[in-house]
Short mmCIF file of C-alpha atoms and ligand atoms in Angstrom, two decimals:
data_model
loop_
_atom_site.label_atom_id
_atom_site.label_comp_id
_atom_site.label_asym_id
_atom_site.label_seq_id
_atom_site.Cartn_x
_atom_site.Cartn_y
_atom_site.Cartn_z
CA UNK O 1 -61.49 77.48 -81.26
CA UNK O 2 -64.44 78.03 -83.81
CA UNK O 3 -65.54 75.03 -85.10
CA UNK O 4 -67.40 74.67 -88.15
CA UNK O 5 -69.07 71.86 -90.15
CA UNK O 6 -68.75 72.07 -94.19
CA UNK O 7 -71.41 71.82 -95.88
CA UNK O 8 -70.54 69.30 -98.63
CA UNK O 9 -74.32 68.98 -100.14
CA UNK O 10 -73.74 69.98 -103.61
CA UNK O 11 -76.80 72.27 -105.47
CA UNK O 12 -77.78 70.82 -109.08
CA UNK O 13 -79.64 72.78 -111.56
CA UNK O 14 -80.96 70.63 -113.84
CA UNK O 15 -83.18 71.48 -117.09
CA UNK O 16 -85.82 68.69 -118.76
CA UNK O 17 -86.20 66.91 -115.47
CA UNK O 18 -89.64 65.19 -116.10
CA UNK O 19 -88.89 62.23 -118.51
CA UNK O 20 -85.67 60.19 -119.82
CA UNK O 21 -82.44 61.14 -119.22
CA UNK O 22 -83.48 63.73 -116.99
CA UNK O 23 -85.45 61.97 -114.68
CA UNK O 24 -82.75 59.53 -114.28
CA UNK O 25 -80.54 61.79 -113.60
CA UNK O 26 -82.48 63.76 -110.73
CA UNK O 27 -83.46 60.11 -109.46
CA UNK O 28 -79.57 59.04 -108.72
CA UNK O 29 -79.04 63.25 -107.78
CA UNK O 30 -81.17 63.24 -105.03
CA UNK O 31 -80.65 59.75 -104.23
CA UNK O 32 -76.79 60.67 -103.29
CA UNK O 33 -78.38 63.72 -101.33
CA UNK O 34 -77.69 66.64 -103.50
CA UNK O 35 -80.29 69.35 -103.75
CA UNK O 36 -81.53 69.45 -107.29
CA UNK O 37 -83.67 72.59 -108.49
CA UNK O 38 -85.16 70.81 -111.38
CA UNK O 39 -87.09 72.05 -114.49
CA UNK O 40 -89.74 70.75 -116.64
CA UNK O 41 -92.39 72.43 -118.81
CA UNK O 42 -95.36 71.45 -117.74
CA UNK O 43 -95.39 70.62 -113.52
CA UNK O 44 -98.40 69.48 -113.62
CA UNK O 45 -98.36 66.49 -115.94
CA UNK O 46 -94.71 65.55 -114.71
CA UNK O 47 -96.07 62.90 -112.33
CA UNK O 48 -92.56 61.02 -111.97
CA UNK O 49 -91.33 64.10 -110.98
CA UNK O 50 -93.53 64.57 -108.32
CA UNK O 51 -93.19 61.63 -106.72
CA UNK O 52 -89.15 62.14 -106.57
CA UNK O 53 -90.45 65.49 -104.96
CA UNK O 54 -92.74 63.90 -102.71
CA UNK O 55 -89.92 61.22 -101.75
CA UNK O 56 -87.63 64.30 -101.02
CA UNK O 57 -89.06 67.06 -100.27
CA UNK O 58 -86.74 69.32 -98.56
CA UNK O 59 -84.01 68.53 -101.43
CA UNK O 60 -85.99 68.73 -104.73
CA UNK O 61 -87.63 71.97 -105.92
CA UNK O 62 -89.45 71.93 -109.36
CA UNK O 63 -89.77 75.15 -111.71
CA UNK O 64 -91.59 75.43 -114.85
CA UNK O 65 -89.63 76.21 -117.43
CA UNK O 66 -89.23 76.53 -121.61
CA UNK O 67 -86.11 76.74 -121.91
CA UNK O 68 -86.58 78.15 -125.05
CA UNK O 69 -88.45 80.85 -124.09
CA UNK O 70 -87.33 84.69 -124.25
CA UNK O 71 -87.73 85.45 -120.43
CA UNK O 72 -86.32 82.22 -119.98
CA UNK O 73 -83.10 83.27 -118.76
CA UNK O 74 -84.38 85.93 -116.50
CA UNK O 75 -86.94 83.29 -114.80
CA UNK O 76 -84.59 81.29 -114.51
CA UNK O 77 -82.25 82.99 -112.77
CA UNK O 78 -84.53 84.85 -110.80
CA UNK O 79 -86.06 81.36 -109.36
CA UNK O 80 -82.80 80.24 -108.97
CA UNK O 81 -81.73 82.94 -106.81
CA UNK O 82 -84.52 82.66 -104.21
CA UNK O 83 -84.29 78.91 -104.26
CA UNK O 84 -80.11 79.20 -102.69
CA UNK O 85 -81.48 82.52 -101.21
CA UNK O 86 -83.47 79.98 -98.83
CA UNK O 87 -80.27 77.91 -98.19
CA UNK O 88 -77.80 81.12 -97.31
CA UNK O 89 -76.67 84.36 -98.75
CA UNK O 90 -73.43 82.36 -99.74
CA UNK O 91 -74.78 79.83 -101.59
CA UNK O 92 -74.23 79.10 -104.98
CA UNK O 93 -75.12 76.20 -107.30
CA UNK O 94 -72.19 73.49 -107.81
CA UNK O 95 -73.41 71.58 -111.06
CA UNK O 96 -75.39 73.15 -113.94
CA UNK O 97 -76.94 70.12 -116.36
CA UNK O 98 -78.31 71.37 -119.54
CA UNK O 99 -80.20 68.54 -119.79
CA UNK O 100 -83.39 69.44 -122.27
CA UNK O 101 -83.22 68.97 -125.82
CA UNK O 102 -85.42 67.78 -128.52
CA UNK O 103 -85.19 65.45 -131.87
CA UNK O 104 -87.13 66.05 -134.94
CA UNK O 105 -87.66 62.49 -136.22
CA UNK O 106 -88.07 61.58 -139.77
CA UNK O 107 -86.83 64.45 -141.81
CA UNK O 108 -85.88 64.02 -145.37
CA UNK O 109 -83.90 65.71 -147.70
CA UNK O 110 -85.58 67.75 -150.16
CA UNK O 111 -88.48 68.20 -147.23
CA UNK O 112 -86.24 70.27 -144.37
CA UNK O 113 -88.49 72.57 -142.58
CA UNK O 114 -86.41 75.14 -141.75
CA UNK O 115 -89.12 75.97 -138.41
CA UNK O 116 -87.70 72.60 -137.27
CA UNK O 117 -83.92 73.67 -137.84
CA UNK O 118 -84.55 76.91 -135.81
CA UNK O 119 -86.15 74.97 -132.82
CA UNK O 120 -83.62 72.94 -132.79
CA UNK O 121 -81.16 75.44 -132.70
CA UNK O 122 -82.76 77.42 -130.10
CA UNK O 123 -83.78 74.68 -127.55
CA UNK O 124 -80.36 72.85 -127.74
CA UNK O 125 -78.27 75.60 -128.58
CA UNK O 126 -79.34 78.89 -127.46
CA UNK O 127 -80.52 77.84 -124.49
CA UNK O 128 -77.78 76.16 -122.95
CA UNK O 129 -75.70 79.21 -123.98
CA UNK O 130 -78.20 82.05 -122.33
CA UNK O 131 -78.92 79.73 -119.41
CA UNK O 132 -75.53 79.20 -118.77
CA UNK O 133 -74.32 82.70 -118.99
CA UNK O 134 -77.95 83.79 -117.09
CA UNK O 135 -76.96 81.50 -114.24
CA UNK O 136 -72.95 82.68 -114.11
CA UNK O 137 -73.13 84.62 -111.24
CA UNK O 138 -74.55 81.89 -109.09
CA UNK O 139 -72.77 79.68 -110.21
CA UNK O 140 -69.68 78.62 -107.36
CA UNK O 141 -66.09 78.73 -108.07
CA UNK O 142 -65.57 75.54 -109.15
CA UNK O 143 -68.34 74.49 -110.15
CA UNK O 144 -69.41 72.26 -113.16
CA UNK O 145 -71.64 72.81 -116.19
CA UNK O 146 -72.45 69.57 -118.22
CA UNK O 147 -74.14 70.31 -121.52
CA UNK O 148 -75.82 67.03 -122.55
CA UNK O 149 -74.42 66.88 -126.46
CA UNK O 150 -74.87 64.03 -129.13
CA UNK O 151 -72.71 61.93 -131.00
CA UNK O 152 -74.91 63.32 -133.56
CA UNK O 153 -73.75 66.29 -133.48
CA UNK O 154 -70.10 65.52 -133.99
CA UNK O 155 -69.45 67.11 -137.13
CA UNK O 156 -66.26 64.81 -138.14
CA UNK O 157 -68.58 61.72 -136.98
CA UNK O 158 -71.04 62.69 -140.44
CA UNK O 159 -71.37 59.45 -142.72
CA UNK O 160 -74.59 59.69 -144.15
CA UNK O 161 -77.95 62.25 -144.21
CA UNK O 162 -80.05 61.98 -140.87
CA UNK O 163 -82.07 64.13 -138.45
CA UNK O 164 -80.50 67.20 -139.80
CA UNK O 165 -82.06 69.55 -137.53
CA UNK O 166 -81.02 67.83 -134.44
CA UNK O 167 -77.24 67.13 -135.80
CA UNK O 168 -76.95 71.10 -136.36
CA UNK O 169 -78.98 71.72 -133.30
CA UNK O 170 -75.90 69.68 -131.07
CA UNK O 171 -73.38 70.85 -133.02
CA UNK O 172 -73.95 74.12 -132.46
CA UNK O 173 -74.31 73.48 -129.02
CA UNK O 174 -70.74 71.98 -128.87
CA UNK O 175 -69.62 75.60 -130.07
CA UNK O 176 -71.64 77.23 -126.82
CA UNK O 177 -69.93 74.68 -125.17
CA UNK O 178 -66.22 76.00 -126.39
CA UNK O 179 -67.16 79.37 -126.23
CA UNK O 180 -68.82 78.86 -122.09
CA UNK O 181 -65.44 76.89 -121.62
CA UNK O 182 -63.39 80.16 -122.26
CA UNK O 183 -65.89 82.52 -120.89
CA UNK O 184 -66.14 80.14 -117.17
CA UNK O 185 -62.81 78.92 -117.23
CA UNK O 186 -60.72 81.69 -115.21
CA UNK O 187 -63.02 80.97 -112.35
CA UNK O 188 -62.38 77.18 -112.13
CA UNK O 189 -65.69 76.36 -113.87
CA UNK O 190 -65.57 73.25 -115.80
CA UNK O 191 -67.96 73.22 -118.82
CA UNK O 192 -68.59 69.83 -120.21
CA UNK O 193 -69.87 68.40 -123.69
CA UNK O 194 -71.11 65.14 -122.71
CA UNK O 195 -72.78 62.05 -125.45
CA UNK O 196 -75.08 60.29 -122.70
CA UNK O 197 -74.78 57.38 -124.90
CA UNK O 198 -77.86 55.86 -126.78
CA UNK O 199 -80.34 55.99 -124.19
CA UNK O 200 -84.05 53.93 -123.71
CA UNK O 201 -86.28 57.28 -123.77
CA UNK O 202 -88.79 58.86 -126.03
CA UNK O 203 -86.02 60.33 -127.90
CA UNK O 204 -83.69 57.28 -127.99
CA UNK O 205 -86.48 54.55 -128.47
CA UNK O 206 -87.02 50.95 -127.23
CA UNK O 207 -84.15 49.40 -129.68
CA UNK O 208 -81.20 51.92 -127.64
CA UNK O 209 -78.58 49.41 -125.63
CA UNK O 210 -78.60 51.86 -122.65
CA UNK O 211 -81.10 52.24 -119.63
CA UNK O 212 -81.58 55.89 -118.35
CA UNK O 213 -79.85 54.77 -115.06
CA UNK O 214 -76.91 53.48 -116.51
CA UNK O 215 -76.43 56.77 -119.00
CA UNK O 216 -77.19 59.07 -116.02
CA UNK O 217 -74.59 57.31 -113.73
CA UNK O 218 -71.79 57.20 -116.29
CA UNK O 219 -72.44 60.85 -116.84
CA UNK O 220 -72.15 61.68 -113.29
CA UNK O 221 -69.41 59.74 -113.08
CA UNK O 222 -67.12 61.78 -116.14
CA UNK O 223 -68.87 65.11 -114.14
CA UNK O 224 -67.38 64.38 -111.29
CA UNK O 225 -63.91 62.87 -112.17
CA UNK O 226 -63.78 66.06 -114.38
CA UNK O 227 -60.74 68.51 -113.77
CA UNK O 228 -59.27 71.75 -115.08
CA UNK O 229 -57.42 69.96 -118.12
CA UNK O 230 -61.41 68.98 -119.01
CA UNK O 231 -62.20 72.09 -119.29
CA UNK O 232 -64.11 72.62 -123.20
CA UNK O 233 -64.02 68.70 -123.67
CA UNK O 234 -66.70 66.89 -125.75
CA UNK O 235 -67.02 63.42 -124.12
CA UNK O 236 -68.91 59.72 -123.47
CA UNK O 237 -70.87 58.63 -120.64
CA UNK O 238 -67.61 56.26 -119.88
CA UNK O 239 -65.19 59.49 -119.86
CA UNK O 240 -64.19 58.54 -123.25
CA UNK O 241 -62.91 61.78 -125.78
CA UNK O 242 -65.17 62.23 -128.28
CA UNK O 243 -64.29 63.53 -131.73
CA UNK O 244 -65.66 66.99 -132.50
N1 LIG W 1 -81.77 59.25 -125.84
C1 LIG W 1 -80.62 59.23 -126.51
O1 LIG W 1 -80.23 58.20 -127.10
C2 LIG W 1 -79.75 60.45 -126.55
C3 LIG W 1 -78.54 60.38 -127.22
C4 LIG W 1 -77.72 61.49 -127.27
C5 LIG W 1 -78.09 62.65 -126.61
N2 LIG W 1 -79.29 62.70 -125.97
C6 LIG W 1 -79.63 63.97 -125.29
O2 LIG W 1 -79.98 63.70 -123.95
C7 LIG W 1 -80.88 64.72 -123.47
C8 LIG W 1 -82.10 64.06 -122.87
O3 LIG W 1 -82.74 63.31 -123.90
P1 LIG W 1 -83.78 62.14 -123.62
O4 LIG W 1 -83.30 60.98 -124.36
O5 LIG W 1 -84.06 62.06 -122.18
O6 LIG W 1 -85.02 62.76 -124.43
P2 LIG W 1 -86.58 62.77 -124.11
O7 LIG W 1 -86.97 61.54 -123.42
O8 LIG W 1 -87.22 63.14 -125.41
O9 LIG W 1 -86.71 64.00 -123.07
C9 LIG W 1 -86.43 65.29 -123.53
C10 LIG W 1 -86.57 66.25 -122.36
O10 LIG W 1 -86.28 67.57 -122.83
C11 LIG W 1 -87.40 68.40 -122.51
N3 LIG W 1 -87.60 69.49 -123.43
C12 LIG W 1 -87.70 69.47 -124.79
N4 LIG W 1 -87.90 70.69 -125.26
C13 LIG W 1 -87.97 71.53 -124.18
C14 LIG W 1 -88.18 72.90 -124.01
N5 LIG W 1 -88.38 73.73 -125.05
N6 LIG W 1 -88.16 73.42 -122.76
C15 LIG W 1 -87.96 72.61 -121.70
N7 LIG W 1 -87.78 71.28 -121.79
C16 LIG W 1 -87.78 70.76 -123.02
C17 LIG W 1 -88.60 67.47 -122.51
O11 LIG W 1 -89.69 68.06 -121.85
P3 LIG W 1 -91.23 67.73 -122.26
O12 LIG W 1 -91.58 66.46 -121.55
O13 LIG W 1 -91.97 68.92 -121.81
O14 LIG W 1 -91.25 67.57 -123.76
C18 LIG W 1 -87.99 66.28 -121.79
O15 LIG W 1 -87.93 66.52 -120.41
C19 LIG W 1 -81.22 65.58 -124.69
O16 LIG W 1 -80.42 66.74 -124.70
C20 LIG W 1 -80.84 64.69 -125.85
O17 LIG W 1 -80.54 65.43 -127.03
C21 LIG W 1 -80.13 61.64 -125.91
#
């Protein structure tokens, strides 16, 4: 009788791994044993990072990456494939987390820079979307991709002028997000748009309600309760439906 042992350990891609959100989410990722390929721009100053990497060093791997740069995609994939290359042939990467973005604070009407509106656009929009579809063929059967969204960038959720270049930036990530849905979706891939909550980071500042932690484990929670009928979703960190 052959006999053979499942390997259950999922593989996590994870983007903007050094600070907030991010590092909170690789902390509880490799804390449940996953393997987590994590990216960051700048490896060298991401000190936290390095010590989850020193703490586990067979399970966390750490690329530099700007996500929002042209060969992004190809590096991406290309460092992605070596990195389940030295797992097996058959490996492929269960959970995709578009996890970098960025917030132009304190923009006024009448003042909109529209260099801000294009970054924006390309490092929470365009990336996701060309990561995503870079990453396709390694990513299993199955397998999920959460795209961290914003409440902000609910377009029905509008009620007065703020941080225009970030709302635009999210909302046209939520359209990647439709679009990957449909693209992914005949192979069982999930593709998630998920509002971590207001979250205690740089981005979120000291007056936010929610710890890092707590976001990243209600997020991982909705990820993995997450079925086929989620497919294309826009959601909460508690699983709730957000409005588009
Ligand atoms: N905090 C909140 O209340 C809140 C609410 C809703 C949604 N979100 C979303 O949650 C995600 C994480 O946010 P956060 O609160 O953790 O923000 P944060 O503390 O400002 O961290 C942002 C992360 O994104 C990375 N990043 C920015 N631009 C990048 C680029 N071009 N290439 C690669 N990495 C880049 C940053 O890297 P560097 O260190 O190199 O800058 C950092 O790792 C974002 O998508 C954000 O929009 C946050």
């Amino acid at each position: 009788m052959h006999t053979s042992t499942k390997d259950t350990r999922k593989r996590v891609l994870l983007t903007g791994a050094n600070r907030g959100l991010g590092l909170a989410l690789a902390t509880r990722l490799l804390a449940r044993g996953d393997r987590v390929l994590a990216t960051c721009r700048a490896p060298a100053a991401a000190d936290a990072l390095d010590a989850l990497r020193d703490a586990h060093p067979d399970h966390c791997h750490i690329v530099a990456l700007d996500v929002a740069a042209a060969d992004a995609p190809v590096r991406l994939a290309d460092a992605a494939r070596a990195w389940l290359a030295a797992d097996s042939d058959a490996a492929r990467i269960d959970l995709l987390v578009n996890n970098a973005g960025v917030l132009k604070a304190g923009e006024r009407f009448g003042g909109i820079d529209g260099e801000d509106v294009a970054t924006s656009v390309r490092v929470n929009a365009v990336a996701p979307l060309l990561l995503t579809q870079a990453l396709a063929p390694l990513l299993a059967d199955g397998a999920r991709v959460a795209n961290i969204s914003s409440q902000l960038g609910a377009i029905g959720g509008v009620t007065r002028f703020g941080t225009p270049s970030y709302a635009i930036g999210k909302a046209a990530q939520n359209m990647a997000t439709a679009q990957l849905a449909q693209a992914l979706g005949g192979r069982g891939i999930i593709v998630l748009a998920l509002h971590p909550g207001w979250v205690r980071t740089d981005m979120g500042g000291t007056d936010a309600p929610l710890a890092p932690e707590a976001a990243a484990a209600g997020v991982l929670e909705v990820i993995d309760g997450s079925d086929d009928a989620d497919n294309g979703s826009f959601r909460d960190w508690k699983g709730d439906a957000m409005q588009w």
